[in-house]
Each structure stands twice: as C-alpha cells, then as structure tokens.
Short mmCIF file of C-alpha atoms in Angstrom, two decimals:
data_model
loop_
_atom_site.label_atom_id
_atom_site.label_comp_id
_atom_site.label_asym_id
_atom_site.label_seq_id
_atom_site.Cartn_x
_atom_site.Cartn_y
_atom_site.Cartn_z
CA UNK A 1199 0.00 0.00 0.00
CA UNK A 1200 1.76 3.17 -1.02
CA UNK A 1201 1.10 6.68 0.60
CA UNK A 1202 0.22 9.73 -1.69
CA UNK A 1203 2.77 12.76 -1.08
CA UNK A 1204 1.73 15.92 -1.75
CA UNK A 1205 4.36 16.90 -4.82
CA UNK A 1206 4.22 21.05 -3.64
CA UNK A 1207 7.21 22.39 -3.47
CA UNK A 1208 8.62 22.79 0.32
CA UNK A 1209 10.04 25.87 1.69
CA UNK A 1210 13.83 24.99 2.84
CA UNK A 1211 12.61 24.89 6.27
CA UNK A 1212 10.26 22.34 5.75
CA UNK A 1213 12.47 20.10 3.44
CA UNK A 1214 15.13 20.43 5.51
CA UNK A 1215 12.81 19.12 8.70
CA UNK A 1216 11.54 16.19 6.02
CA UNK A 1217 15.00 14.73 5.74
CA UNK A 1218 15.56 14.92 8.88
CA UNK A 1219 12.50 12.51 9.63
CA UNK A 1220 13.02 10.70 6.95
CA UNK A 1221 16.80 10.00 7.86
CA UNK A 1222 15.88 8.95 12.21
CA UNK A 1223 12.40 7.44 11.10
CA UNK A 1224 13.12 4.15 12.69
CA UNK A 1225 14.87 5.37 15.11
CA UNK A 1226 12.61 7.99 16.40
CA UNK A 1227 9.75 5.60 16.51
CA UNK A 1228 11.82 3.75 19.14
CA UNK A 1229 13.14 6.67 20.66
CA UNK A 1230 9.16 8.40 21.10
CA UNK A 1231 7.79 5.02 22.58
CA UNK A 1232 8.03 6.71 26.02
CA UNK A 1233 5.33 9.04 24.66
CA UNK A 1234 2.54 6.38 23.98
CA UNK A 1235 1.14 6.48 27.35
CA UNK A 1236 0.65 9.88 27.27
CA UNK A 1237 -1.13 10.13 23.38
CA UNK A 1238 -3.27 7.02 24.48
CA UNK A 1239 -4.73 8.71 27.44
CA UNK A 1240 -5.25 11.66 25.90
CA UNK A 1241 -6.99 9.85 22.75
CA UNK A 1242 -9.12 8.90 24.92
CA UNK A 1243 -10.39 12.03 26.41
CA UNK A 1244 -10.59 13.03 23.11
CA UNK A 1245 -12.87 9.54 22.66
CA UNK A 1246 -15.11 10.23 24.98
CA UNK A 1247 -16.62 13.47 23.68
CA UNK A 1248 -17.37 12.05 20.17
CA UNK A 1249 -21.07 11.18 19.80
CA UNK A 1250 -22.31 7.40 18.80
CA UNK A 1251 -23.11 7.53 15.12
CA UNK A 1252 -24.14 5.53 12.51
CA UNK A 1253 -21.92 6.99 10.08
CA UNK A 1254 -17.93 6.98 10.08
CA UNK A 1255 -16.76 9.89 12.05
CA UNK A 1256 -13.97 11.71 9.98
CA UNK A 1257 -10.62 13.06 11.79
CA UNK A 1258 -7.89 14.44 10.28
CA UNK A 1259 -4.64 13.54 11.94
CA UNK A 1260 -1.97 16.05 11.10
CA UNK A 1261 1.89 14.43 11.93
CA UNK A 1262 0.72 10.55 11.76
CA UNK A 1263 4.24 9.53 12.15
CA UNK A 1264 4.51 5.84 11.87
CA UNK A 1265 1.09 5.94 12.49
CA UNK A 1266 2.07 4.11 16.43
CA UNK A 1267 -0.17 4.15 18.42
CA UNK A 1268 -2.99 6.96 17.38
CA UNK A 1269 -3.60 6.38 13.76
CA UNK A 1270 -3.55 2.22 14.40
CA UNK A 1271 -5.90 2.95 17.66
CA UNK A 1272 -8.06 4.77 15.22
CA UNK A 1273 -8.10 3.06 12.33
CA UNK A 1274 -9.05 -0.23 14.30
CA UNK A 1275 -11.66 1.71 16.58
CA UNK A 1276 -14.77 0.11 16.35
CA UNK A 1277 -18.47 0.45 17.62
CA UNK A 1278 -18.79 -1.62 20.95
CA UNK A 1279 -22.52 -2.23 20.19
CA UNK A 1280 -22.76 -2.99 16.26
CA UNK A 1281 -19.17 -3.49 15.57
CA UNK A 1282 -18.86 -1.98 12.91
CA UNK A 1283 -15.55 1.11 12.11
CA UNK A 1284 -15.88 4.13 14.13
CA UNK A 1285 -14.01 6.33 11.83
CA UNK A 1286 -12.33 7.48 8.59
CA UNK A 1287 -9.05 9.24 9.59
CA UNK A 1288 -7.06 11.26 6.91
CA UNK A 1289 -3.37 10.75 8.30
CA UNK A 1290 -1.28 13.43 7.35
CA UNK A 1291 2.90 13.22 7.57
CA UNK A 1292 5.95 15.62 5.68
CA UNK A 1293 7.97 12.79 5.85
CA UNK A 1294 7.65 10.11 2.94
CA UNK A 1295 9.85 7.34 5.32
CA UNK A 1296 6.78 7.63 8.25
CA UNK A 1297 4.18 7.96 5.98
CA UNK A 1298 5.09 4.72 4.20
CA UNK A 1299 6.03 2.74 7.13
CA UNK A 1300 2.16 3.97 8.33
CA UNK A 1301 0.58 2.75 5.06
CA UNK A 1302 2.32 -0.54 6.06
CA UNK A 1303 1.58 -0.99 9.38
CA UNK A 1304 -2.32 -0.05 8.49
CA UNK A 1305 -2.55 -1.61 4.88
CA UNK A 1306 -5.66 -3.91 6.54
CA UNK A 1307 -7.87 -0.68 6.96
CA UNK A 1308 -7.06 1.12 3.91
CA UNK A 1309 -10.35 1.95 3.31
CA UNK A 1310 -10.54 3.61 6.85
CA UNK A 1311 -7.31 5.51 6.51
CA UNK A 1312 -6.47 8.06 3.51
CA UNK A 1313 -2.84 9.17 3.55
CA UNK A 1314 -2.08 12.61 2.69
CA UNK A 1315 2.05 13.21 2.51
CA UNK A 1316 3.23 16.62 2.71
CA UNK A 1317 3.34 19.90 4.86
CA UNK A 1318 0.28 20.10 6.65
CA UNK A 1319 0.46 23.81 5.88
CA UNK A 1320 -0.92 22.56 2.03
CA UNK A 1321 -4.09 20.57 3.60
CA UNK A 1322 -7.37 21.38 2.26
CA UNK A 1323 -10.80 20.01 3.74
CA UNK A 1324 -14.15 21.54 3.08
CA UNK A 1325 -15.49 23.50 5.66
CA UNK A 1326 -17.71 21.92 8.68
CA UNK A 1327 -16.50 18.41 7.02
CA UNK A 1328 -14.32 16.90 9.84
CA UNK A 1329 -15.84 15.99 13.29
CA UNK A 1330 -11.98 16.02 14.98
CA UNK A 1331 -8.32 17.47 14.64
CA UNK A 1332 -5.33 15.85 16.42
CA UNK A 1333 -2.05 16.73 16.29
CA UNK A 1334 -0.01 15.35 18.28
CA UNK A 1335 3.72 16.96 18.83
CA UNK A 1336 3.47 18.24 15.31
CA UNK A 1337 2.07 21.76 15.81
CA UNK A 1338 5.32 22.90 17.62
CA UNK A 1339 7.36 22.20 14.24
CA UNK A 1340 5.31 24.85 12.82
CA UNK A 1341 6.50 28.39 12.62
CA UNK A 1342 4.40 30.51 14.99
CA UNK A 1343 2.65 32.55 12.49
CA UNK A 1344 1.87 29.35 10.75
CA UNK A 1345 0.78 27.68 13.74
CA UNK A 1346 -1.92 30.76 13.91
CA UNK A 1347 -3.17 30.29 10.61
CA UNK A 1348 -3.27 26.40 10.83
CA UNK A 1349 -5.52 26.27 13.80
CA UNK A 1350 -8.14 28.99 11.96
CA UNK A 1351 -8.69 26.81 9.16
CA UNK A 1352 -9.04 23.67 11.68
CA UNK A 1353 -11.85 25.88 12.84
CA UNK A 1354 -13.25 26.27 10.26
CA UNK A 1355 -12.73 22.59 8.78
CA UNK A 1356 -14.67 21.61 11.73
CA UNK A 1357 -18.15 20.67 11.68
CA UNK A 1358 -20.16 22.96 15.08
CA UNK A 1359 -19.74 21.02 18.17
CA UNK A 1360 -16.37 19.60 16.55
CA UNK A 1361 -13.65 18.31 18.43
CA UNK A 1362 -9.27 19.73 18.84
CA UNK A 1363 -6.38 18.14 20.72
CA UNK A 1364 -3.15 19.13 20.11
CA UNK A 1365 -0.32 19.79 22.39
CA UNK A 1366 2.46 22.51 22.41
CA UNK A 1367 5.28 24.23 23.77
CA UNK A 1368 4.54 25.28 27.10
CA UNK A 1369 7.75 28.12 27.16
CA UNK A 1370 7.31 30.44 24.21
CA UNK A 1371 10.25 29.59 21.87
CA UNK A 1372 9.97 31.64 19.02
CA UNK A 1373 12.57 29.57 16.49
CA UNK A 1374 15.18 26.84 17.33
CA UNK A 1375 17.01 24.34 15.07
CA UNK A 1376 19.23 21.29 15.59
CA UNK A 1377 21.05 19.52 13.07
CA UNK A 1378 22.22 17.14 15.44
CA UNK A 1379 19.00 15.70 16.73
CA UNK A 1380 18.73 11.89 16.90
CA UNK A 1381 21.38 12.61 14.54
CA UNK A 1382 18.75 14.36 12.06
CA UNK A 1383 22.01 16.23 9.80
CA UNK A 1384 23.80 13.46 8.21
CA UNK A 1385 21.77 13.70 5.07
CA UNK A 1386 21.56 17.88 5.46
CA UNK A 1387 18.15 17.00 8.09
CA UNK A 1388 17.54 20.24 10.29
CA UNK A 1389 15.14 19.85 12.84
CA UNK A 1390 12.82 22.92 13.81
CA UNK A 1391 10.62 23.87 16.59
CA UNK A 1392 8.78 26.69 17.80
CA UNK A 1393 5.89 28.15 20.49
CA UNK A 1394 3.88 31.07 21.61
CA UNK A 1395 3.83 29.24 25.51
CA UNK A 1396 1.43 27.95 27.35
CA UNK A 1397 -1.00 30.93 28.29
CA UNK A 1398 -0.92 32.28 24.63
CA UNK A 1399 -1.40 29.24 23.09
CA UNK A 1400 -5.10 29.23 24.79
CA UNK A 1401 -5.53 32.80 24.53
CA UNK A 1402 -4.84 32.35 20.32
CA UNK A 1403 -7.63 28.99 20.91
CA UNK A 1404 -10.19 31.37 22.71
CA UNK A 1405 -9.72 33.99 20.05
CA UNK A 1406 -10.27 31.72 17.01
CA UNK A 1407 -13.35 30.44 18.86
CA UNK A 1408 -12.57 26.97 21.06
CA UNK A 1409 -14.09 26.44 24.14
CA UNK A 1410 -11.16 24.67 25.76
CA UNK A 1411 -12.35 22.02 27.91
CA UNK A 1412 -9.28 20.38 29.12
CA UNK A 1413 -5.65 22.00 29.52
CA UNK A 1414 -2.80 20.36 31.26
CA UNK A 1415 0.54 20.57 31.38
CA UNK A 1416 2.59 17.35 31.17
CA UNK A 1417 6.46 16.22 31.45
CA UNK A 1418 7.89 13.91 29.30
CA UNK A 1419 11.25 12.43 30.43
CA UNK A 1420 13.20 12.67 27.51
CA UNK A 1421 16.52 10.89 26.21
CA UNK A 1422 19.20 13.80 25.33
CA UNK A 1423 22.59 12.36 24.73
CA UNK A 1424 21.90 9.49 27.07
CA UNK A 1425 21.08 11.76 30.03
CA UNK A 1426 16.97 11.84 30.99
CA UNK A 1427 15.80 15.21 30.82
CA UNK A 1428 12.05 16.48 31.82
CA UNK A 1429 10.45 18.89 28.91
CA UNK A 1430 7.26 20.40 29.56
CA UNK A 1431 3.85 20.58 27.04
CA UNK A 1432 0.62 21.77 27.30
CA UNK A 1433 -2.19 19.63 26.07
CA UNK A 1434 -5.13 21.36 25.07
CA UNK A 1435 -8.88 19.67 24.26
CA UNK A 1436 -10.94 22.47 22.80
CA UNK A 1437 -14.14 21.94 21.39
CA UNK A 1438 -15.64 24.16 18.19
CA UNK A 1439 -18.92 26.08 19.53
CA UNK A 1440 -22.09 25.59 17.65
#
C-alpha cells in the first residue's frame, strides 16, 4: 500500500525538517515510545466526547508519524454495540519514510485511513467536514505565524460542536534548530521547533473560537545524549462552539 505525497514544493525549512524525519524514522519511533502512554490517554479524552453515530466519524490527523499508536488505535476503533468502524481518519505526515512505514503498518484498513504526505500547511478540507483534529507533537514544528493560521482553518474545517487536541510548547520559543538531533544532519536534516507558551497558546484557541475544555501541562522524560531530561507541554482539548 503506497502513501500519496503531496508533490508542492517545500520551503527549505520544511524540506530540511523532512529529511531529517526521513533520515531517524526508525529510530525515532523507538526513541518516542516513552510518549505512547501519554497520546493514548489523551486519545481517549478526546474519545469520549465524540457522539455514537451511525456513520464513520472523519478526523484528520496532522503528523501521523509511523502511524504508532494513534492512527492504528483509530483506524481499528470500532463500535462496541454494532461493531462496525468508528471512523475514517485522513493521516497526514511531511515525511515520505513515516508515511510509508504507516501505510504498512495499516494496509488492513485502507479503506478507513487516507494518507495525505506533505506539509500540513498545504491541507485542504471543506469546511464543517471533519468531526476532529489531532495533532499530536506536530504543531510545535510549525513556525508561529503558521501555527496561527493552521488552527483557523481547523476551525473552520470543523463541523459545530467539533472536536481539537493538540499539544504545544509550554515556554514560548519563538525559532530553534538542531542539526544534530537523533542525529537528524547526516543527510543535510535540520530539525525545527517553535511556540507562543502555554497561556498564549489558549488565549490564540479562545480567540479563534474553542471552548477549551481540558488543559494540562505534562512532562515527558526525555533521552538527550543518554542523560533523561524532563520537557514540559501543554495539552489542550478544545471543542468548536455551535
């Protein structure tokens, strides 16, 4: 099962951050395993705010990875009463390595899951079509402004009562790069990360509409150059008025 890439041309920023995932991709699918507990609970919260339906929910899932564990939970998810799929996710990814080691891993519900490769800057849905948005430690590799804009057209991709969970900086970082992270550079990889902090991040949610409904701050113990090191995020659960 291949994944489609979006063929748009990336800004050096972005293509420098693609071959940097496409160069650790195994390696930080090991290396982010200590993170699993963490998306899984917050799944689902996210879960149990979606209403029953008899139709496939949509979600759009922007930074799949690997697609372990969210996109697989997903993908599987079924109705506990009829059985039947829960949803149709559209699992989005700039790197072509993840993406295709996704469409592997999830070839046996390819028609729940529609890959879409490329910056998730170059997504279009229609509006009110999706019922949820994760991202999942994918919005911080957005440039600030960007991040801005992204989360309006979520909004607005969002069908009223929609769901958002997404998690961010909590100190406002306004660029950094690393060439050497997981060892990212060897093929000219430069990873990229940015924030507007914790209380503007919500502030920016209110003011594009969200009614947040959960926001918490969590630690992840980290691996940096074989010392374990504690970095802070904010996870936010917002919820589109009708």
């Amino acid at each position: 099962m291949s994944a489609p890439f979006d063929t748009t041309a990336l800004s050096p920023l972005k293509e420098n951050m693609k071959k940097a995932y496409d160069s650790v991709a195994p390696l930080y699918n090991e290396w982010t395993r200590s993170t699993h507990l963490i998306r899984i609970h917050y799944i689902k919260k996210l879960l149990e705010h979606l209403p029953a339906s008899p139709d496939l929910l949509t979600i759009l899932e922007a930074g799949c990875g690997a697609g372990d564990p969210i996109t697989s939970l997903l993908g599987q998810a079924t109705d506990p009463k009829t059985g039947q799929p829960r949803f149709k996710v559209i699992a989005n990814d700039i790197s072509t390595s993840q993406l295709e080691m996704a469409a592997a891993r999830l070839s046996e519900f390819k028609d729940r899951v529609e890959f879409r490769g490329g910056d998730m800057m170059a997504l279009s849905c229609a509006d009110a079509s999706l019922d949820a948005v994760v991202g999942m430690y994918s919005f911080i590799h957005l440039p600030r402004e960007e991040q801005i804009v992204f989360l309006r057209r979520v909004y607005a991709w969002l069908k009223p009562g929609g769901w958002f969970l997404g998690n961010f900086s909590v100190q406002e970082l306004e660029s950094a790069f690393d060439e050497r992270w997981l060892g990212c550079g060897v093929d000219g990889g430069v990873m990229f990360w940015s924030g507007w902090g914790a209380e503007k991040t919500c502030e920016i949610l209110g003011e594009i509409g969200f009614e947040i409904v959960v926001q918490e701050t969590v630690k992840d113990s980290e691996e940096d150059n074989g010392k374990s090191i504690e970095v802070p995020f904010i996870w936010v659960l917002g919820r589109k008025k009708n």
